[in-house]
PDB file of C-alpha atoms in Angstrom:
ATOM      1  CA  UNK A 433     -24.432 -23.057 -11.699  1.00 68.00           C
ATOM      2  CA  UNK A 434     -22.844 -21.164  -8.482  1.00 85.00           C
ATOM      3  CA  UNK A 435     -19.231 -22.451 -10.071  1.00 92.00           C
ATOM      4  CA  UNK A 436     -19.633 -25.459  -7.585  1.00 93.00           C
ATOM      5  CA  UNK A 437     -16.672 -26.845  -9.602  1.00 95.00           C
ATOM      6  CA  UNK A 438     -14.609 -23.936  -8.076  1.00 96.00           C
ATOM      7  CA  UNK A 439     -14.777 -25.321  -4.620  1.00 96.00           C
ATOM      8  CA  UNK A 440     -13.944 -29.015  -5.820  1.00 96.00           C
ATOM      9  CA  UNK A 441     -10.812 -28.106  -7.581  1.00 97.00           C
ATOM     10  CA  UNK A 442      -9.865 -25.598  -4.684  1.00 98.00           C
ATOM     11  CA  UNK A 443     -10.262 -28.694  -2.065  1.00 98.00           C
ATOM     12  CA  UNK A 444      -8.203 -31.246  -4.230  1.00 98.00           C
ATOM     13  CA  UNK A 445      -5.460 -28.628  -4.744  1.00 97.00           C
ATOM     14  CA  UNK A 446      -5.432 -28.085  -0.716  1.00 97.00           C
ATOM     15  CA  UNK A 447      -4.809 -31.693  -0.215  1.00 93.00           C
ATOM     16  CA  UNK A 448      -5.992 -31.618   3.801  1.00 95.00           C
ATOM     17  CA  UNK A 449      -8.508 -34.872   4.588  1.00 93.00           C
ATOM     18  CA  UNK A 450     -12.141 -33.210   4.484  1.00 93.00           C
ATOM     19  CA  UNK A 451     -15.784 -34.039   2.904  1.00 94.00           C
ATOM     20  CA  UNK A 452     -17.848 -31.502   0.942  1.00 95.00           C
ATOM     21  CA  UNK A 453     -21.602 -31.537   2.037  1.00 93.00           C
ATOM     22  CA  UNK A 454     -23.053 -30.480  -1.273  1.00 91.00           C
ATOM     23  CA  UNK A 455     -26.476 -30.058  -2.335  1.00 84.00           C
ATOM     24  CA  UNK A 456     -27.713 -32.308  -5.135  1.00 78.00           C
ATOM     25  CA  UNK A 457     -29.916 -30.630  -7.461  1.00 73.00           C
ATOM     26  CA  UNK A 458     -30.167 -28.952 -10.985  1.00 77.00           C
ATOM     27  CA  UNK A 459     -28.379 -29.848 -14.552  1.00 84.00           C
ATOM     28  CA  UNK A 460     -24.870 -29.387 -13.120  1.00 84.00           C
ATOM     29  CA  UNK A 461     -25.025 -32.455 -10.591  1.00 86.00           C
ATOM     30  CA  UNK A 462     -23.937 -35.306 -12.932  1.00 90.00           C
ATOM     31  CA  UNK A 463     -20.881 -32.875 -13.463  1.00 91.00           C
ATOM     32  CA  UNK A 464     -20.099 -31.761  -9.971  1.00 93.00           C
ATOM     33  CA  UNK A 465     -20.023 -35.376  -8.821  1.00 93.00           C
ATOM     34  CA  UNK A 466     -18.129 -36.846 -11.844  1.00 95.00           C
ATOM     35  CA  UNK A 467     -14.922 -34.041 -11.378  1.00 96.00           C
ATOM     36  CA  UNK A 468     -15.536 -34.905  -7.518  1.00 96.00           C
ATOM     37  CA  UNK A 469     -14.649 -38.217  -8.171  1.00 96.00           C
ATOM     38  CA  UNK A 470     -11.951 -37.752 -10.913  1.00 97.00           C
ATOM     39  CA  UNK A 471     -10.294 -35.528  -8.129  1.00 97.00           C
ATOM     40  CA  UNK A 472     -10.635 -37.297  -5.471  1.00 96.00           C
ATOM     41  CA  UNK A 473     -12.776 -35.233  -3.527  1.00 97.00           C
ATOM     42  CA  UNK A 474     -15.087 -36.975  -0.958  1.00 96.00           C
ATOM     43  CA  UNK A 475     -18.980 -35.898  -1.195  1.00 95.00           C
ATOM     44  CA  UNK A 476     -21.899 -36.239   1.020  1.00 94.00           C
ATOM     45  CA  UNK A 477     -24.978 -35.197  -1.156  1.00 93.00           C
ATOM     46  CA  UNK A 478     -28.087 -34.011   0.540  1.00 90.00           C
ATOM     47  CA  UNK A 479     -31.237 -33.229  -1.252  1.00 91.00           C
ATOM     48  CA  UNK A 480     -33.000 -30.011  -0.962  1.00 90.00           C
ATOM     49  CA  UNK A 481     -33.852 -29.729   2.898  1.00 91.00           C
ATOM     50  CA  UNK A 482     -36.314 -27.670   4.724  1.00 94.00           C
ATOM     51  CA  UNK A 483     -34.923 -24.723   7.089  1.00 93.00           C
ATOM     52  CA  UNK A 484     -34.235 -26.359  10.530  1.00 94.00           C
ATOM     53  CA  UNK A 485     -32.532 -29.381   8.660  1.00 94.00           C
ATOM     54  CA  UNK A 486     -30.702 -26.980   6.734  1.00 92.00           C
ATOM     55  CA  UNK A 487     -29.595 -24.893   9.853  1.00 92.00           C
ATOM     56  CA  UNK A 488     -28.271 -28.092  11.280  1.00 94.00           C
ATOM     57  CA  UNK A 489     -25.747 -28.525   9.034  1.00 93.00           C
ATOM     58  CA  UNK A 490     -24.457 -25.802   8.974  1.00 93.00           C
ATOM     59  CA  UNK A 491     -24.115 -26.081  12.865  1.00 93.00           C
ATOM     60  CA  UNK A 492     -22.172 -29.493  11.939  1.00 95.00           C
ATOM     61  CA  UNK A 493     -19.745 -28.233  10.000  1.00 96.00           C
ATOM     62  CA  UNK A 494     -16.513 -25.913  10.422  1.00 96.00           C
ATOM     63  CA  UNK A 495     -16.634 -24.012   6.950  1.00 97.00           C
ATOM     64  CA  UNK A 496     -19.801 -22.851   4.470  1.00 96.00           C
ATOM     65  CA  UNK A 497     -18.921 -22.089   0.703  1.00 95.00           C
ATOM     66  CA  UNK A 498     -21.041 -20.263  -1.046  1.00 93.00           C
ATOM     67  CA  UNK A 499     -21.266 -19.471  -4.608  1.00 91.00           C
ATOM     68  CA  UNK A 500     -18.773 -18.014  -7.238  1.00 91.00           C
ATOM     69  CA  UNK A 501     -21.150 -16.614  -9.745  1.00 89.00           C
ATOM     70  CA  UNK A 502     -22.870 -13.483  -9.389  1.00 87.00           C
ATOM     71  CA  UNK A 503     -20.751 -11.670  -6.781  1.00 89.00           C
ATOM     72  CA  UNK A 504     -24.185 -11.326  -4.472  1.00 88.00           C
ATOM     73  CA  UNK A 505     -25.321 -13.355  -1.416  1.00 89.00           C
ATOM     74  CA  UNK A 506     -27.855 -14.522  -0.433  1.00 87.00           C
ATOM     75  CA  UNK A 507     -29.904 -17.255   2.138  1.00 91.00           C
ATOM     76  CA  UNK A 508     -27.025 -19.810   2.246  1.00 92.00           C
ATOM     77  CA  UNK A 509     -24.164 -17.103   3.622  1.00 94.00           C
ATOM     78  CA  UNK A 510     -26.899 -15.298   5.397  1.00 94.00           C
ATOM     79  CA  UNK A 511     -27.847 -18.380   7.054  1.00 95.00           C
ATOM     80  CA  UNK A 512     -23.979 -19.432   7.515  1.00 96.00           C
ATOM     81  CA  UNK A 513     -23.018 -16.217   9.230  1.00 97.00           C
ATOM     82  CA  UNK A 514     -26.397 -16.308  11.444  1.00 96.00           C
ATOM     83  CA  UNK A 515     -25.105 -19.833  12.472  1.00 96.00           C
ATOM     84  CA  UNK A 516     -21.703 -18.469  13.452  1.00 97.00           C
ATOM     85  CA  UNK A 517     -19.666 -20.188  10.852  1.00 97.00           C
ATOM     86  CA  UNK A 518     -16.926 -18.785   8.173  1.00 98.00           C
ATOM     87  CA  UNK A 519     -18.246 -18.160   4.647  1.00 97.00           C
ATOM     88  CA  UNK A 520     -16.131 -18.483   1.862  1.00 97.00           C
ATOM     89  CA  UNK A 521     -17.901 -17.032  -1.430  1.00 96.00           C
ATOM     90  CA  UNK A 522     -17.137 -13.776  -3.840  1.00 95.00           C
ATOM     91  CA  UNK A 523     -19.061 -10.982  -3.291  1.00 93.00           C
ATOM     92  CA  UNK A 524     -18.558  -8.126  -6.048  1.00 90.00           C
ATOM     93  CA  UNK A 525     -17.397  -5.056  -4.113  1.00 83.00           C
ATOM     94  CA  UNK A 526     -18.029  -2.659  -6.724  1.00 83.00           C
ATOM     95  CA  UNK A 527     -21.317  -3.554  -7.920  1.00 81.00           C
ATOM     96  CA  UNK A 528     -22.430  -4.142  -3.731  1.00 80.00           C
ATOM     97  CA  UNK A 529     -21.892  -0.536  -3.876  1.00 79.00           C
ATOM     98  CA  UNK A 530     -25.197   0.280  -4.907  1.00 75.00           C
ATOM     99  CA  UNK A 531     -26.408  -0.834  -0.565  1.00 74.00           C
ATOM    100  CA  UNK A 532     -24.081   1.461   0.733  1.00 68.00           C
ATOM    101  CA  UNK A 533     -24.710   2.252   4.273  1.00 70.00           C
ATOM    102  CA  UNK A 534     -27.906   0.278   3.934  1.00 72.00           C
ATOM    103  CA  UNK A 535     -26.014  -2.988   4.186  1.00 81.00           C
ATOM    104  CA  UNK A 536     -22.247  -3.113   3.648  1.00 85.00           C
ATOM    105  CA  UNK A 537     -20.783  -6.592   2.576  1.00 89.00           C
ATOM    106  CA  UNK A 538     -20.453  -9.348   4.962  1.00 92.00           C
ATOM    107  CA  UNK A 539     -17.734 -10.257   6.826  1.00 95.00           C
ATOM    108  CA  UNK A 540     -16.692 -12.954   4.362  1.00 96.00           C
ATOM    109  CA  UNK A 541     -13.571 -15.029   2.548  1.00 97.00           C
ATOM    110  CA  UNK A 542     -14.023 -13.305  -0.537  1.00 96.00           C
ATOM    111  CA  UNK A 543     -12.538 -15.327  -3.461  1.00 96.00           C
ATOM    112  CA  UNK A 544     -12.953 -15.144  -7.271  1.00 94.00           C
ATOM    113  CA  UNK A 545     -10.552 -17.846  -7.872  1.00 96.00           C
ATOM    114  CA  UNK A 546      -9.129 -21.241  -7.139  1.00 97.00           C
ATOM    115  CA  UNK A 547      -6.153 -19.794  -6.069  1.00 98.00           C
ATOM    116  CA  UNK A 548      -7.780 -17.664  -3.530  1.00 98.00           C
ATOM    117  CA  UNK A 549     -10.439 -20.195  -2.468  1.00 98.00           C
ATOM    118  CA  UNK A 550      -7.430 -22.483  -1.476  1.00 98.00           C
ATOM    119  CA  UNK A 551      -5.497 -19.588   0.751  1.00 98.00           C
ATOM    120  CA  UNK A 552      -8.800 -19.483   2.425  1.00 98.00           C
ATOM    121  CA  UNK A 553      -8.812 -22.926   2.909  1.00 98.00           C
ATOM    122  CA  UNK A 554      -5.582 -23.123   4.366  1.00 98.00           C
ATOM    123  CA  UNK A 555      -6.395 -19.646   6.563  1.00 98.00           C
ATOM    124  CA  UNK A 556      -9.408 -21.390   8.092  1.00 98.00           C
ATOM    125  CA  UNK A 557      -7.497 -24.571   8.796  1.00 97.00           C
ATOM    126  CA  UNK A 558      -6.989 -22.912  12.583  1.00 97.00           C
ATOM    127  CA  UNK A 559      -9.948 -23.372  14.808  1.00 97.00           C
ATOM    128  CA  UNK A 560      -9.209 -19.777  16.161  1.00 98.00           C
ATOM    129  CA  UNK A 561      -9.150 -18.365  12.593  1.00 97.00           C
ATOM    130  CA  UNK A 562     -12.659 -20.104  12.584  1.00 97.00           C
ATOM    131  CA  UNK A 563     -14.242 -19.085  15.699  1.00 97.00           C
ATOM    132  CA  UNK A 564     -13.320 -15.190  15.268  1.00 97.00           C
ATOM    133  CA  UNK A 565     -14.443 -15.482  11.178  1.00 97.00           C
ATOM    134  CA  UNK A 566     -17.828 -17.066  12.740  1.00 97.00           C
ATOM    135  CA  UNK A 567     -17.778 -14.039  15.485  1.00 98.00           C
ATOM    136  CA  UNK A 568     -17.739 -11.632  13.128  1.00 98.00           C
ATOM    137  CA  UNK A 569     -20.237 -13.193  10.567  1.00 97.00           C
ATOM    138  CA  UNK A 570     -22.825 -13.607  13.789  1.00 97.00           C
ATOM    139  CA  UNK A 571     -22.282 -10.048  14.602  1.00 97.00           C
ATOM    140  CA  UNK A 572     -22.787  -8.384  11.090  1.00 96.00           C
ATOM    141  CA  UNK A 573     -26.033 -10.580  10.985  1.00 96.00           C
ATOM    142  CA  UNK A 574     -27.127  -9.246  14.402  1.00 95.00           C
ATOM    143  CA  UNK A 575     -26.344  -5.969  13.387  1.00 94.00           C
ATOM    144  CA  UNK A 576     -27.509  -5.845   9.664  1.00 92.00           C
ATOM    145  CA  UNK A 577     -30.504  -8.112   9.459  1.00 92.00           C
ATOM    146  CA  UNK A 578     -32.769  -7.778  12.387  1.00 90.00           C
ATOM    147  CA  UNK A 579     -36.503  -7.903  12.089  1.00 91.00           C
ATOM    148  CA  UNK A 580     -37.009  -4.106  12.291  1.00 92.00           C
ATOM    149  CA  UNK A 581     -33.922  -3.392  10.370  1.00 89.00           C
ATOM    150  CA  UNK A 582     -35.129  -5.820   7.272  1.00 88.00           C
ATOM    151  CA  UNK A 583     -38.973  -4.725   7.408  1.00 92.00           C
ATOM    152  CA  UNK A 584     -38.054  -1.157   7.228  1.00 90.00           C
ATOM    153  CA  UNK A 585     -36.105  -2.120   4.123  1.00 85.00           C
ATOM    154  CA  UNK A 586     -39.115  -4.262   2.900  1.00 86.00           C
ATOM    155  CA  UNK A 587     -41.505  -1.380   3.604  1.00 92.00           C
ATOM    156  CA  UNK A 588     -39.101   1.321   1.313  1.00 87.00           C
ATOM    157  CA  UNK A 589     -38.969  -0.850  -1.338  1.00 85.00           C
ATOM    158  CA  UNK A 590     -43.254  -1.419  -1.546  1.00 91.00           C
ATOM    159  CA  UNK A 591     -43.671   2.532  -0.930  1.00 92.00           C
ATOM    160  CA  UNK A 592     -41.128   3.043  -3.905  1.00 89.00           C
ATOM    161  CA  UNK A 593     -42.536   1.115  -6.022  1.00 90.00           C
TER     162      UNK A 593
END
């Protein structure tokens, strides 16, 4: 559960016209969609995707939320930020710590709670607030994940252990 319920509360509470593109998948589903509905909260599900399909939609749309859980990230904001597109999910600062200089957290809405997920919401609303979020993301990707930059990671982790 990445707290999914988080983002459907946050949207209904915002009250601005949009649809959630949500995955469908695991034992939390059934309950995502059912509080989606109670709310009021339009849905389009998508089953798990390959890659490219995946990368598509996040070209498609203006905002990617994450998850709300363990206070890491991971493929999805990667992937968002990559794409140029604001991420909205809650990375844990303090226990992040541990990367450093290695990799310092992403350029990222970083929300713990409803409340904060919906200032985000209404902070992204601008197209400009959007396309400098997205910016940023695209540059901390280009400048934190390249090829040689993640293999020489890779390769220090397999020699330490």
């Amino acid at each position: 559960d990445k707290h999914t319920e988080y983002v459907i509360a946050a949207v209904a509470q915002w009250g601005q016209p949009c649809t959630l593109w949500l995955l469908r998948y695991g034992p939390e589903g059934p309950r995502i969609a059912a509080l989606a509905e109670r709310l009021g909260v339009g849905v389009q599900w998508f089953a798990p995707q390959p890659i490219p399909v995946v990368a598509a939609l996040y070209r498609a749309v203006d905002i990617v939320v994450d998850r709300f859980d363990t206070g890491s990230f991971g493929l999805t904001t990667l992937m968002a930020l990559a794409s140029g597109k604001p991420v909205i999910t809650w990375i844990n600062g303090p226990a992040h710590a541990w990367a450093g200089d290695v990799l310092p957290v992403p350029p990222v809405h970083n929300c713990r709670t409803v409340p904060e997920i919906v200032v985000a919401l209404q902070a992204l609303q601008d197209a400009e607030v959007r396309t400098e979020g997205g910016a940023r993301g695209r540059a901390w990707v280009e400048q934190w994940q390249t090829p040689a930059r993640v293999t020489a990671c890779w390769q220090e982790v397999f020699r330490a252990v």
